[in-house]
Amino acid sequence: MKENIQNGVDILHLSLGLDVLLNYNENGNKIKSVQLSKSRLGELIRNQIVTRTSILRVKKIGLIIGSNSNIVINVEDLIGFKDKTPVVLNIDSEQTEQTYEGKDIFQMSHFEFIVSEAQDLRPSQIELLFHINKKYQAYLQEQEAAKKAKKRKIAIRKSAIAHKK
């Protein structure tokens, strides 16, 4: 799942999923950035895969496409995808470093790798990643809505109990 980045190796393999999301341009035909959750960032640093400074120098990310225990995505159904090798994105490490210069990466809501303008991806690969990423984002939104609904329910119950007293 990963390769050591500490001493200048410049590729990091990540599983596309709830902790690793892609941000696209308005048209959905170009990947702008790769977003890591704080928990995934912490995991990479705790496991000594990267350090707080070496993560800024990552030059390539290999996106491993699979499934999560909570979401099953049949990759073969999407655009006839059969390849099991990771999709590699070129990262603009200079731009990423400038974005986080002088900032504590753990004080941000998430960590973002800026994707380079020069990519070796076929349009079908970009479309595949777009559809998979969309499913993960929909799942996250559904979970967030369920949490909010549960909080509302609890608040209504509490106010009803307080009103009876």
GROMACS .gro file of N, CA and C in nm:
model
  495
    1MET      N    1   0.081  -0.119   0.000
    1MET     CA    2   0.000   0.000   0.000
    1MET      C    3   0.085   0.126   0.000
    2LYS      N    4   0.208   0.117   0.039
    2LYS     CA    5   0.289   0.238   0.048
    2LYS      C    6   0.435   0.209   0.023
    3GLU      N    7   0.510   0.311  -0.009
    3GLU     CA    8   0.654   0.301  -0.022
    3GLU      C    9   0.714   0.410   0.065
    4ASN      N   10   0.834   0.386   0.117
    4ASN     CA   11   0.896   0.485   0.205
    4ASN      C   12   0.928   0.613   0.130
    5ILE      N   13   0.893   0.724   0.192
    5ILE     CA   14   0.913   0.855   0.132
    5ILE      C   15   1.019   0.932   0.210
    6GLN      N   16   1.059   0.880   0.323
    6GLN     CA   17   1.145   0.955   0.414
    6GLN      C   18   1.272   1.006   0.348
    7ASN      N   19   1.336   0.925   0.269
    7ASN     CA   20   1.464   0.966   0.212
    7ASN      C   21   1.456   0.994   0.064
    8GLY      N   22   1.349   1.058   0.022
    8GLY     CA   23   1.344   1.104  -0.115
    8GLY      C   24   1.273   1.014  -0.214
    9VAL      N   25   1.228   0.894  -0.176
    9VAL     CA   26   1.149   0.814  -0.269
    9VAL      C   27   1.022   0.892  -0.291
   10ASP      N   28   0.983   0.908  -0.417
   10ASP     CA   29   0.879   1.007  -0.443
   10ASP      C   30   0.744   0.951  -0.486
   11ILE      N   31   0.709   0.828  -0.448
   11ILE     CA   32   0.576   0.778  -0.481
   11ILE      C   33   0.509   0.727  -0.353
   12LEU      N   34   0.383   0.761  -0.339
   12LEU     CA   35   0.305   0.721  -0.223
   12LEU      C   36   0.179   0.653  -0.273
   13HIS      N   37   0.157   0.529  -0.232
   13HIS     CA   38   0.038   0.454  -0.274
   13HIS      C   39  -0.071   0.471  -0.170
   14LEU      N   40  -0.187   0.512  -0.214
   14LEU     CA   41  -0.302   0.534  -0.127
   14LEU      C   42  -0.425   0.468  -0.187
   15SER      N   43  -0.510   0.412  -0.103
   15SER     CA   44  -0.636   0.355  -0.150
   15SER      C   45  -0.739   0.465  -0.160
   16LEU      N   46  -0.798   0.480  -0.278
   16LEU     CA   47  -0.904   0.578  -0.297
   16LEU      C   48  -1.022   0.534  -0.211
   17GLY      N   49  -1.069   0.623  -0.127
   17GLY     CA   50  -1.178   0.585  -0.038
   17GLY      C   51  -1.223   0.701   0.048
   18LEU      N   52  -1.277   0.668   0.164
   18LEU     CA   53  -1.334   0.770   0.251
   18LEU      C   54  -1.230   0.864   0.308
   19ASP      N   55  -1.105   0.818   0.322
   19ASP     CA   56  -0.998   0.903   0.376
   19ASP      C   57  -0.913   0.967   0.266
   20VAL      N   58  -0.934   0.926   0.143
   20VAL     CA   59  -0.859   0.980   0.029
   20VAL      C   60  -0.960   1.012  -0.081
   21LEU      N   61  -0.982   1.141  -0.101
   21LEU     CA   62  -1.080   1.185  -0.201
   21LEU      C   63  -1.012   1.271  -0.306
   22LEU      N   64  -1.074   1.281  -0.422
   22LEU     CA   65  -1.021   1.362  -0.531
   22LEU      C   66  -1.108   1.485  -0.549
   23ASN      N   67  -1.046   1.598  -0.582
   23ASN     CA   68  -1.118   1.720  -0.614
   23ASN      C   69  -1.099   1.748  -0.762
   24TYR      N   70  -1.210   1.771  -0.831
   24TYR     CA   71  -1.209   1.793  -0.977
   24TYR      C   72  -1.240   1.938  -1.011
   25ASN      N   73  -1.212   1.974  -1.136
   25ASN     CA   74  -1.255   2.105  -1.184
   25ASN      C   75  -1.407   2.103  -1.203
   26GLU      N   76  -1.464   2.215  -1.244
   26GLU     CA   77  -1.610   2.226  -1.257
   26GLU      C   78  -1.669   2.126  -1.355
   27ASN      N   79  -1.596   2.094  -1.460
   27ASN     CA   80  -1.645   2.003  -1.564
   27ASN      C   81  -1.629   1.856  -1.527
   28GLY      N   82  -1.549   1.827  -1.426
   28GLY     CA   83  -1.526   1.689  -1.386
   28GLY      C   84  -1.432   1.614  -1.478
   29ASN      N   85  -1.355   1.686  -1.559
   29ASN     CA   86  -1.265   1.618  -1.652
   29ASN      C   87  -1.117   1.638  -1.619
   30LYS      N   88  -1.088   1.700  -1.504
   30LYS     CA   89  -0.950   1.722  -1.464
   30LYS      C   90  -0.940   1.716  -1.312
   31ILE      N   91  -0.845   1.637  -1.264
   31ILE     CA   92  -0.824   1.624  -1.120
   31ILE      C   93  -0.736   1.741  -1.074
   32LYS      N   94  -0.785   1.817  -0.977
   32LYS     CA   95  -0.712   1.932  -0.927
   32LYS      C   96  -0.627   1.898  -0.805
   33SER      N   97  -0.681   1.814  -0.714
   33SER     CA   98  -0.606   1.783  -0.593
   33SER      C   99  -0.651   1.649  -0.535
   34VAL      N  100  -0.564   1.595  -0.449
   34VAL     CA  101  -0.594   1.472  -0.374
   34VAL      C  102  -0.603   1.512  -0.228
   35GLN      N  103  -0.716   1.483  -0.167
   35GLN     CA  104  -0.741   1.526  -0.030
   35GLN      C  105  -0.729   1.409   0.067
   36LEU      N  106  -0.646   1.426   0.169
   36LEU     CA  107  -0.628   1.325   0.274
   36LEU      C  108  -0.697   1.371   0.400
   37SER      N  109  -0.765   1.280   0.468
   37SER     CA  110  -0.823   1.315   0.597
   37SER      C  111  -0.711   1.328   0.700
   38LYS      N  112  -0.741   1.396   0.811
   38LYS     CA  113  -0.640   1.408   0.917
   38LYS      C  114  -0.603   1.272   0.973
   39SER      N  115  -0.702   1.182   0.982
   39SER     CA  116  -0.672   1.049   1.037
   39SER      C  117  -0.577   0.971   0.946
   40ARG      N  118  -0.595   0.981   0.814
   40ARG     CA  119  -0.504   0.911   0.721
   40ARG      C  120  -0.365   0.974   0.726
   41LEU      N  121  -0.360   1.107   0.734
   41LEU     CA  122  -0.233   1.177   0.745
   41LEU      C  123  -0.159   1.133   0.872
   42GLY      N  124  -0.231   1.128   0.983
   42GLY     CA  125  -0.172   1.084   1.109
   42GLY      C  126  -0.122   0.941   1.102
   43GLU      N  127  -0.199   0.856   1.035
   43GLU     CA  128  -0.160   0.715   1.018
   43GLU      C  129  -0.029   0.703   0.940
   44LEU      N  130  -0.016   0.780   0.832
   44LEU     CA  131   0.105   0.776   0.751
   44LEU      C  132   0.227   0.822   0.831
   45ILE      N  133   0.209   0.923   0.914
   45ILE     CA  134   0.320   0.975   0.994
   45ILE      C  135   0.352   0.881   1.110
   46ARG      N  136   0.250   0.830   1.178
   46ARG     CA  137   0.272   0.735   1.290
   46ARG      C  138   0.345   0.609   1.244
   47ASN      N  139   0.309   0.562   1.126
   47ASN     CA  140   0.371   0.441   1.072
   47ASN      C  141   0.504   0.469   1.003
   48GLN      N  142   0.551   0.591   1.013
   48GLN     CA  143   0.680   0.635   0.960
   48GLN      C  144   0.695   0.614   0.810
   49ILE      N  145   0.584   0.630   0.740
   49ILE     CA  146   0.587   0.621   0.594
   49ILE      C  147   0.635   0.755   0.539
   50VAL      N  148   0.590   0.862   0.603
   50VAL     CA  149   0.633   0.998   0.570
   50VAL      C  150   0.657   1.073   0.699
   51THR      N  151   0.719   1.188   0.688
   51THR     CA  152   0.734   1.278   0.802
   51THR      C  153   0.653   1.404   0.769
   52ARG      N  154   0.647   1.496   0.865
   52ARG     CA  155   0.573   1.620   0.841
   52ARG      C  156   0.632   1.701   0.726
   53THR      N  157   0.761   1.686   0.702
   53THR     CA  158   0.823   1.760   0.592
   53THR      C  159   0.830   1.679   0.463
   54SER      N  160   0.854   1.548   0.474
   54SER     CA  161   0.867   1.468   0.351
   54SER      C  162   0.735   1.454   0.277
   55ILE      N  163   0.624   1.466   0.348
   55ILE     CA  164   0.495   1.453   0.278
   55ILE      C  165   0.476   1.567   0.177
   56LEU      N  166   0.541   1.678   0.203
   56LEU     CA  167   0.531   1.793   0.112
   56LEU      C  168   0.612   1.772  -0.016
   57ARG      N  169   0.703   1.674  -0.014
   57ARG     CA  170   0.790   1.649  -0.130
   57ARG      C  171   0.744   1.531  -0.216
   58VAL      N  172   0.627   1.474  -0.187
   58VAL     CA  173   0.575   1.363  -0.266
   58VAL      C  174   0.553   1.411  -0.409
   59LYS      N  175   0.606   1.334  -0.505
   59LYS     CA  176   0.596   1.373  -0.646
   59LYS      C  177   0.492   1.292  -0.723
   60LYS      N  178   0.460   1.174  -0.673
   60LYS     CA  179   0.360   1.089  -0.740
   60LYS      C  180   0.276   1.018  -0.635
   61ILE      N  181   0.149   1.002  -0.667
   61ILE     CA  182   0.059   0.924  -0.583
   61ILE      C  183   0.001   0.814  -0.669
   62GLY      N  184   0.014   0.692  -0.621
   62GLY     CA  185  -0.047   0.578  -0.686
   62GLY      C  186  -0.180   0.551  -0.618
   63LEU      N  187  -0.290   0.573  -0.690
   63LEU     CA  188  -0.423   0.551  -0.633
   63LEU      C  189  -0.463   0.406  -0.653
   64ILE      N  190  -0.482   0.337  -0.544
   64ILE     CA  191  -0.525   0.198  -0.548
   64ILE      C  192  -0.677   0.199  -0.545
   65ILE      N  193  -0.736   0.136  -0.643
   65ILE     CA  194  -0.881   0.136  -0.654
   65ILE      C  195  -0.932   0.001  -0.607
   66GLY      N  196  -1.021   0.003  -0.511
   66GLY     CA  197  -1.076  -0.120  -0.458
   66GLY      C  198  -1.207  -0.093  -0.391
   67SER      N  199  -1.228  -0.160  -0.279
   67SER     CA  200  -1.352  -0.138  -0.208
   67SER      C  201  -1.323  -0.119  -0.060
   68ASN      N  202  -1.417  -0.058   0.006
   68ASN     CA  203  -1.410  -0.033   0.149
   68ASN      C  204  -1.507  -0.130   0.215
   69SER      N  205  -1.487  -0.161   0.342
   69SER     CA  206  -1.575  -0.256   0.408
   69SER      C  207  -1.718  -0.204   0.416
   70ASN      N  208  -1.735  -0.072   0.415
   70ASN     CA  209  -1.869  -0.015   0.424
   70ASN      C  210  -1.933   0.009   0.288
   71ILE      N  211  -1.852   0.025   0.186
   71ILE     CA  212  -1.904   0.053   0.052
   71ILE      C  213  -1.842  -0.047  -0.044
   72VAL      N  214  -1.926  -0.118  -0.114
   72VAL     CA  215  -1.873  -0.211  -0.213
   72VAL      C  216  -1.896  -0.150  -0.350
   73ILE      N  217  -1.789  -0.128  -0.421
   73ILE     CA  218  -1.797  -0.074  -0.557
   73ILE      C  219  -1.740  -0.179  -0.650
   74ASN      N  220  -1.823  -0.228  -0.739
   74ASN     CA  221  -1.776  -0.325  -0.836
   74ASN      C  222  -1.707  -0.249  -0.947
   75VAL      N  223  -1.575  -0.246  -0.939
   75VAL     CA  224  -1.496  -0.166  -1.032
   75VAL      C  225  -1.513  -0.213  -1.176
   76GLU      N  226  -1.535  -0.342  -1.196
   76GLU     CA  227  -1.549  -0.395  -1.332
   76GLU      C  228  -1.672  -0.338  -1.402
   77ASP      N  229  -1.774  -0.297  -1.323
   77ASP     CA  230  -1.895  -0.241  -1.384
   77ASP      C  231  -1.871  -0.101  -1.438
   78LEU      N  232  -1.769  -0.034  -1.389
   78LEU     CA  233  -1.743   0.103  -1.430
   78LEU      C  234  -1.651   0.107  -1.551
   79ILE      N  235  -1.703   0.138  -1.664
   79ILE     CA  236  -1.626   0.162  -1.786
   79ILE      C  237  -1.536   0.043  -1.821
   80GLY      N  238  -1.578  -0.077  -1.787
   80GLY     CA  239  -1.500  -0.196  -1.821
   80GLY      C  240  -1.361  -0.197  -1.763
   81PHE      N  241  -1.343  -0.143  -1.644
   81PHE     CA  242  -1.211  -0.134  -1.581
   81PHE      C  243  -1.164  -0.272  -1.537
   82LYS      N  244  -1.052  -0.318  -1.589
   82LYS     CA  245  -1.000  -0.451  -1.555
   82LYS      C  246  -0.862  -0.445  -1.490
   83ASP      N  247  -0.793  -0.334  -1.505
   83ASP     CA  248  -0.655  -0.322  -1.459
   83ASP      C  249  -0.647  -0.313  -1.307
   84LYS      N  250  -0.561  -0.393  -1.245
   84LYS     CA  251  -0.547  -0.394  -1.099
   84LYS      C  252  -0.430  -0.305  -1.052
   85THR      N  253  -0.355  -0.248  -1.143
   85THR     CA  254  -0.243  -0.163  -1.103
   85THR      C  255  -0.295  -0.025  -1.064
   86PRO      N  256  -0.222   0.044  -0.976
   86PRO     CA  257  -0.269   0.176  -0.935
   86PRO      C  258  -0.262   0.278  -1.047
   87VAL      N  259  -0.352   0.376  -1.040
   87VAL     CA  260  -0.349   0.489  -1.130
   87VAL      C  261  -0.254   0.590  -1.069
   88VAL      N  262  -0.154   0.633  -1.144
   88VAL     CA  263  -0.051   0.723  -1.088
   88VAL      C  264  -0.080   0.866  -1.128
   89LEU      N  265  -0.084   0.954  -1.026
   89LEU     CA  266  -0.102   1.097  -1.048
   89LEU      C  267   0.029   1.169  -1.021
   90ASN      N  268   0.065   1.262  -1.107
   90ASN     CA  269   0.182   1.346  -1.082
   90ASN      C  270   0.140   1.459  -0.989
   91ILE      N  271   0.221   1.484  -0.887
   91ILE     CA  272   0.191   1.586  -0.788
   91ILE      C  273   0.284   1.704  -0.807
   92ASP      N  274   0.231   1.824  -0.797
   92ASP     CA  275   0.311   1.946  -0.802
   92ASP      C  276   0.361   1.971  -0.660
   93SER      N  277   0.475   1.911  -0.625
   93SER     CA  278   0.525   1.919  -0.487
   93SER      C  279   0.563   2.061  -0.448
   94GLU      N  280   0.608   2.140  -0.544
   94GLU     CA  281   0.643   2.279  -0.513
   94GLU      C  282   0.519   2.358  -0.473
   95GLN      N  283   0.411   2.340  -0.547
   95GLN     CA  284   0.286   2.409  -0.516
   95GLN      C  285   0.229   2.360  -0.383
   96THR      N  286   0.236   2.230  -0.359
   96THR     CA  287   0.188   2.174  -0.233
   96THR      C  288   0.268   2.232  -0.117
   97GLU      N  289   0.399   2.239  -0.134
   97GLU     CA  290   0.486   2.293  -0.028
   97GLU      C  291   0.455   2.440  -0.002
   98GLN      N  292   0.432   2.515  -0.108
   98GLN     CA  293   0.398   2.657  -0.091
   98GLN      C  294   0.265   2.674  -0.018
   99THR      N  295   0.171   2.586  -0.045
   99THR     CA  296   0.040   2.593   0.020
   99THR      C  297   0.052   2.579   0.171
  100TYR      N  298   0.141   2.491   0.216
  100TYR     CA  299   0.153   2.462   0.359
  100TYR      C  300   0.275   2.527   0.424
  101GLU      N  301   0.342   2.615   0.353
  101GLU     CA  302   0.461   2.680   0.406
  101GLU      C  303   0.426   2.760   0.532
  102GLY      N  304   0.498   2.730   0.641
  102GLY     CA  305   0.477   2.801   0.767
  102GLY      C  306   0.352   2.761   0.843
  103LYS      N  307   0.282   2.658   0.796
  103LYS     CA  308   0.158   2.613   0.861
  103LYS      C  309   0.179   2.474   0.921
  104ASP      N  310   0.107   2.446   1.029
  104ASP     CA  311   0.107   2.313   1.087
  104ASP      C  312   0.003   2.230   1.012
  105ILE      N  313   0.046   2.124   0.946
  105ILE     CA  314  -0.046   2.047   0.862
  105ILE      C  315  -0.159   1.982   0.942
  106PHE      N  316  -0.140   1.965   1.073
  106PHE     CA  317  -0.245   1.904   1.154
  106PHE      C  318  -0.347   2.007   1.204
  107GLN      N  319  -0.322   2.135   1.181
  107GLN     CA  320  -0.419   2.238   1.220
  107GLN      C  321  -0.523   2.261   1.111
  108MET      N  322  -0.502   2.201   0.997
  108MET     CA  323  -0.596   2.216   0.885
  108MET      C  324  -0.703   2.106   0.897
  109SER      N  325  -0.815   2.125   0.831
  109SER     CA  326  -0.923   2.025   0.836
  109SER      C  327  -0.886   1.899   0.758
  110HIS      N  328  -0.798   1.912   0.661
  110HIS     CA  329  -0.750   1.799   0.581
  110HIS      C  330  -0.618   1.841   0.514
  111PHE      N  331  -0.552   1.745   0.452
  111PHE     CA  332  -0.428   1.773   0.380
  111PHE      C  333  -0.456   1.754   0.231
  112GLU      N  334  -0.404   1.843   0.149
  112GLU     CA  335  -0.430   1.836   0.006
  112GLU      C  336  -0.301   1.838  -0.074
  113PHE      N  337  -0.284   1.739  -0.161
  113PHE     CA  338  -0.177   1.737  -0.259
  113PHE      C  339  -0.229   1.809  -0.383
  114ILE      N  340  -0.153   1.904  -0.435
  114ILE     CA  341  -0.192   1.973  -0.559
  114ILE      C  342  -0.144   1.888  -0.676
  115VAL      N  343  -0.237   1.853  -0.763
  115VAL     CA  344  -0.205   1.768  -0.878
  115VAL      C  345  -0.143   1.853  -0.988
  116SER      N  346  -0.037   1.801  -1.048
  116SER     CA  347   0.036   1.869  -1.155
  116SER      C  348  -0.050   1.882  -1.280
  117GLU      N  349  -0.020   1.984  -1.359
  117GLU     CA  350  -0.090   2.004  -1.487
  117GLU      C  351  -0.058   1.891  -1.585
  118ALA      N  352   0.065   1.838  -1.577
  118ALA     CA  353   0.108   1.732  -1.668
  118ALA      C  354   0.067   1.596  -1.613
  119GLN      N  355  -0.030   1.532  -1.676
  119GLN     CA  356  -0.077   1.401  -1.633
  119GLN      C  357  -0.068   1.301  -1.748
  120ASP      N  358  -0.049   1.176  -1.709
  120ASP     CA  359  -0.043   1.069  -1.809
  120ASP      C  360  -0.169   0.984  -1.805
  121LEU      N  361  -0.282   1.044  -1.770
  121LEU     CA  362  -0.406   0.968  -1.757
  121LEU      C  363  -0.489   0.976  -1.885
  122ARG      N  364  -0.551   0.864  -1.917
  122ARG     CA  365  -0.644   0.861  -2.029
  122ARG      C  366  -0.777   0.920  -1.980
  123PRO      N  367  -0.856   0.978  -2.068
  123PRO     CA  368  -0.988   1.031  -2.027
  123PRO      C  369  -1.075   0.925  -1.958
  124SER      N  370  -1.064   0.799  -2.001
  124SER     CA  371  -1.144   0.693  -1.939
  124SER      C  372  -1.101   0.670  -1.793
  125GLN      N  373  -0.971   0.685  -1.764
  125GLN     CA  374  -0.923   0.671  -1.626
  125GLN      C  375  -0.976   0.785  -1.540
  126ILE      N  376  -0.975   0.906  -1.593
  126ILE     CA  377  -1.025   1.021  -1.518
  126ILE      C  378  -1.174   1.002  -1.490
  127GLU      N  379  -1.248   0.954  -1.590
  127GLU     CA  380  -1.392   0.931  -1.572
  127GLU      C  381  -1.417   0.822  -1.469
  128LEU      N  382  -1.338   0.716  -1.474
  128LEU     CA  383  -1.350   0.607  -1.376
  128LEU      C  384  -1.330   0.660  -1.234
  129LEU      N  385  -1.221   0.734  -1.215
  129LEU     CA  386  -1.192   0.790  -1.082
  129LEU      C  387  -1.303   0.885  -1.039
  130PHE      N  388  -1.357   0.961  -1.132
  130PHE     CA  389  -1.464   1.055  -1.101
  130PHE      C  390  -1.586   0.980  -1.045
  131HIS      N  391  -1.625   0.870  -1.110
  131HIS     CA  392  -1.742   0.794  -1.066
  131HIS      C  393  -1.719   0.727  -0.930
  132ILE      N  394  -1.602   0.671  -0.911
  132ILE     CA  395  -1.570   0.607  -0.783
  132ILE      C  396  -1.567   0.712  -0.672
  133ASN      N  397  -1.501   0.822  -0.697
  133ASN     CA  398  -1.490   0.930  -0.599
  133ASN      C  399  -1.629   0.983  -0.562
  134LYS      N  400  -1.716   0.995  -0.663
  134LYS     CA  401  -1.851   1.045  -0.641
  134LYS      C  402  -1.929   0.953  -0.547
  135LYS      N  403  -1.909   0.822  -0.561
  135LYS     CA  404  -1.978   0.728  -0.473
  135LYS      C  405  -1.931   0.743  -0.329
  136TYR      N  406  -1.802   0.761  -0.309
  136TYR     CA  407  -1.750   0.780  -0.174
  136TYR      C  408  -1.802   0.911  -0.114
  137GLN      N  409  -1.805   1.017  -0.194
  137GLN     CA  410  -1.854   1.145  -0.143
  137GLN      C  411  -2.002   1.137  -0.109
  138ALA      N  412  -2.079   1.067  -0.190
  138ALA     CA  413  -2.222   1.050  -0.161
  138ALA      C  414  -2.241   0.973  -0.031
  139TYR      N  415  -2.159   0.871  -0.010
  139TYR     CA  416  -2.166   0.794   0.115
  139TYR      C  417  -2.134   0.883   0.235
  140LEU      N  418  -2.029   0.965   0.223
  140LEU     CA  419  -1.993   1.056   0.333
  140LEU      C  420  -2.105   1.156   0.362
  141GLN      N  421  -2.167   1.210   0.258
  141GLN     CA  422  -2.278   1.303   0.277
  141GLN      C  423  -2.397   1.235   0.343
  142GLU      N  424  -2.422   1.112   0.303
  142GLU     CA  425  -2.531   1.034   0.364
  142GLU      C  426  -2.505   1.011   0.513
  143GLN      N  427  -2.382   0.978   0.548
  143GLN     CA  428  -2.345   0.957   0.688
  143GLN      C  429  -2.359   1.086   0.768
  144GLU      N  430  -2.318   1.197   0.709
  144GLU     CA  431  -2.327   1.327   0.776
  144GLU      C  432  -2.473   1.364   0.799
  145ALA      N  433  -2.558   1.340   0.700
  145ALA     CA  434  -2.701   1.370   0.712
  145ALA      C  435  -2.765   1.282   0.821
  146ALA      N  436  -2.723   1.157   0.829
  146ALA     CA  437  -2.775   1.067   0.932
  146ALA      C  438  -2.735   1.114   1.072
  147LYS      N  439  -2.611   1.163   1.086
  147LYS     CA  440  -2.565   1.216   1.215
  147LYS      C  441  -2.647   1.337   1.256
  148LYS      N  442  -2.671   1.427   1.161
  148LYS     CA  443  -2.749   1.547   1.189
  148LYS      C  444  -2.893   1.511   1.228
  149ALA      N  445  -2.951   1.416   1.158
  149ALA     CA  446  -3.088   1.373   1.188
  149ALA      C  447  -3.096   1.314   1.328
  150LYS      N  448  -2.995   1.236   1.365
  150LYS     CA  449  -2.992   1.175   1.498
  150LYS      C  450  -2.980   1.283   1.606
  151LYS      N  451  -2.896   1.383   1.583
  151LYS     CA  452  -2.882   1.494   1.678
  151LYS      C  453  -3.013   1.571   1.692
  152ARG      N  454  -3.082   1.594   1.580
  152ARG     CA  455  -3.211   1.664   1.584
  152ARG      C  456  -3.313   1.586   1.665
  153LYS      N  457  -3.315   1.454   1.643
  153LYS     CA  458  -3.408   1.367   1.715
  153LYS      C  459  -3.384   1.375   1.866
  154ILE      N  460  -3.257   1.369   1.905
  154ILE     CA  461  -3.220   1.376   2.047
  154ILE      C  462  -3.260   1.512   2.105
  155ALA      N  463  -3.236   1.619   2.030
  155ALA     CA  464  -3.271   1.753   2.077
  155ALA      C  465  -3.422   1.767   2.094
  156ILE      N  466  -3.498   1.712   2.002
  156ILE     CA  467  -3.645   1.717   2.011
  156ILE      C  468  -3.692   1.640   2.133
  157ARG      N  469  -3.634   1.521   2.155
  157ARG     CA  470  -3.669   1.440   2.272
  157ARG      C  471  -3.640   1.514   2.401
  158LYS      N  472  -3.520   1.575   2.408
  158LYS     CA  473  -3.481   1.649   2.527
  158LYS      C  474  -3.574   1.767   2.553
  159SER      N  475  -3.610   1.839   2.448
  159SER     CA  476  -3.698   1.954   2.466
  159SER      C  477  -3.839   1.910   2.506
  160ALA      N  478  -3.885   1.796   2.454
  160ALA     CA  479  -4.017   1.744   2.492
  160ALA      C  480  -4.018   1.703   2.639
  161ILE      N  481  -3.910   1.641   2.686
  161ILE     CA  482  -3.899   1.599   2.825
  161ILE      C  483  -3.892   1.722   2.915
  162ALA      N  484  -3.815   1.822   2.877
  162ALA     CA  485  -3.802   1.946   2.955
  162ALA      C  486  -3.934   2.019   2.959
  163HIS      N  487  -4.009   2.015   2.851
  163HIS     CA  488  -4.137   2.085   2.843
  163HIS      C  489  -4.240   2.020   2.936
  164LYS      N  490  -4.233   1.887   2.950
  164LYS     CA  491  -4.327   1.815   3.037
  164LYS      C  492  -4.303   1.847   3.183
  165LYS      N  493  -4.178   1.877   3.221
  165LYS     CA  494  -4.145   1.905   3.360
  165LYS      C  495  -4.191   2.039   3.395
   0.00000   0.00000   0.00000
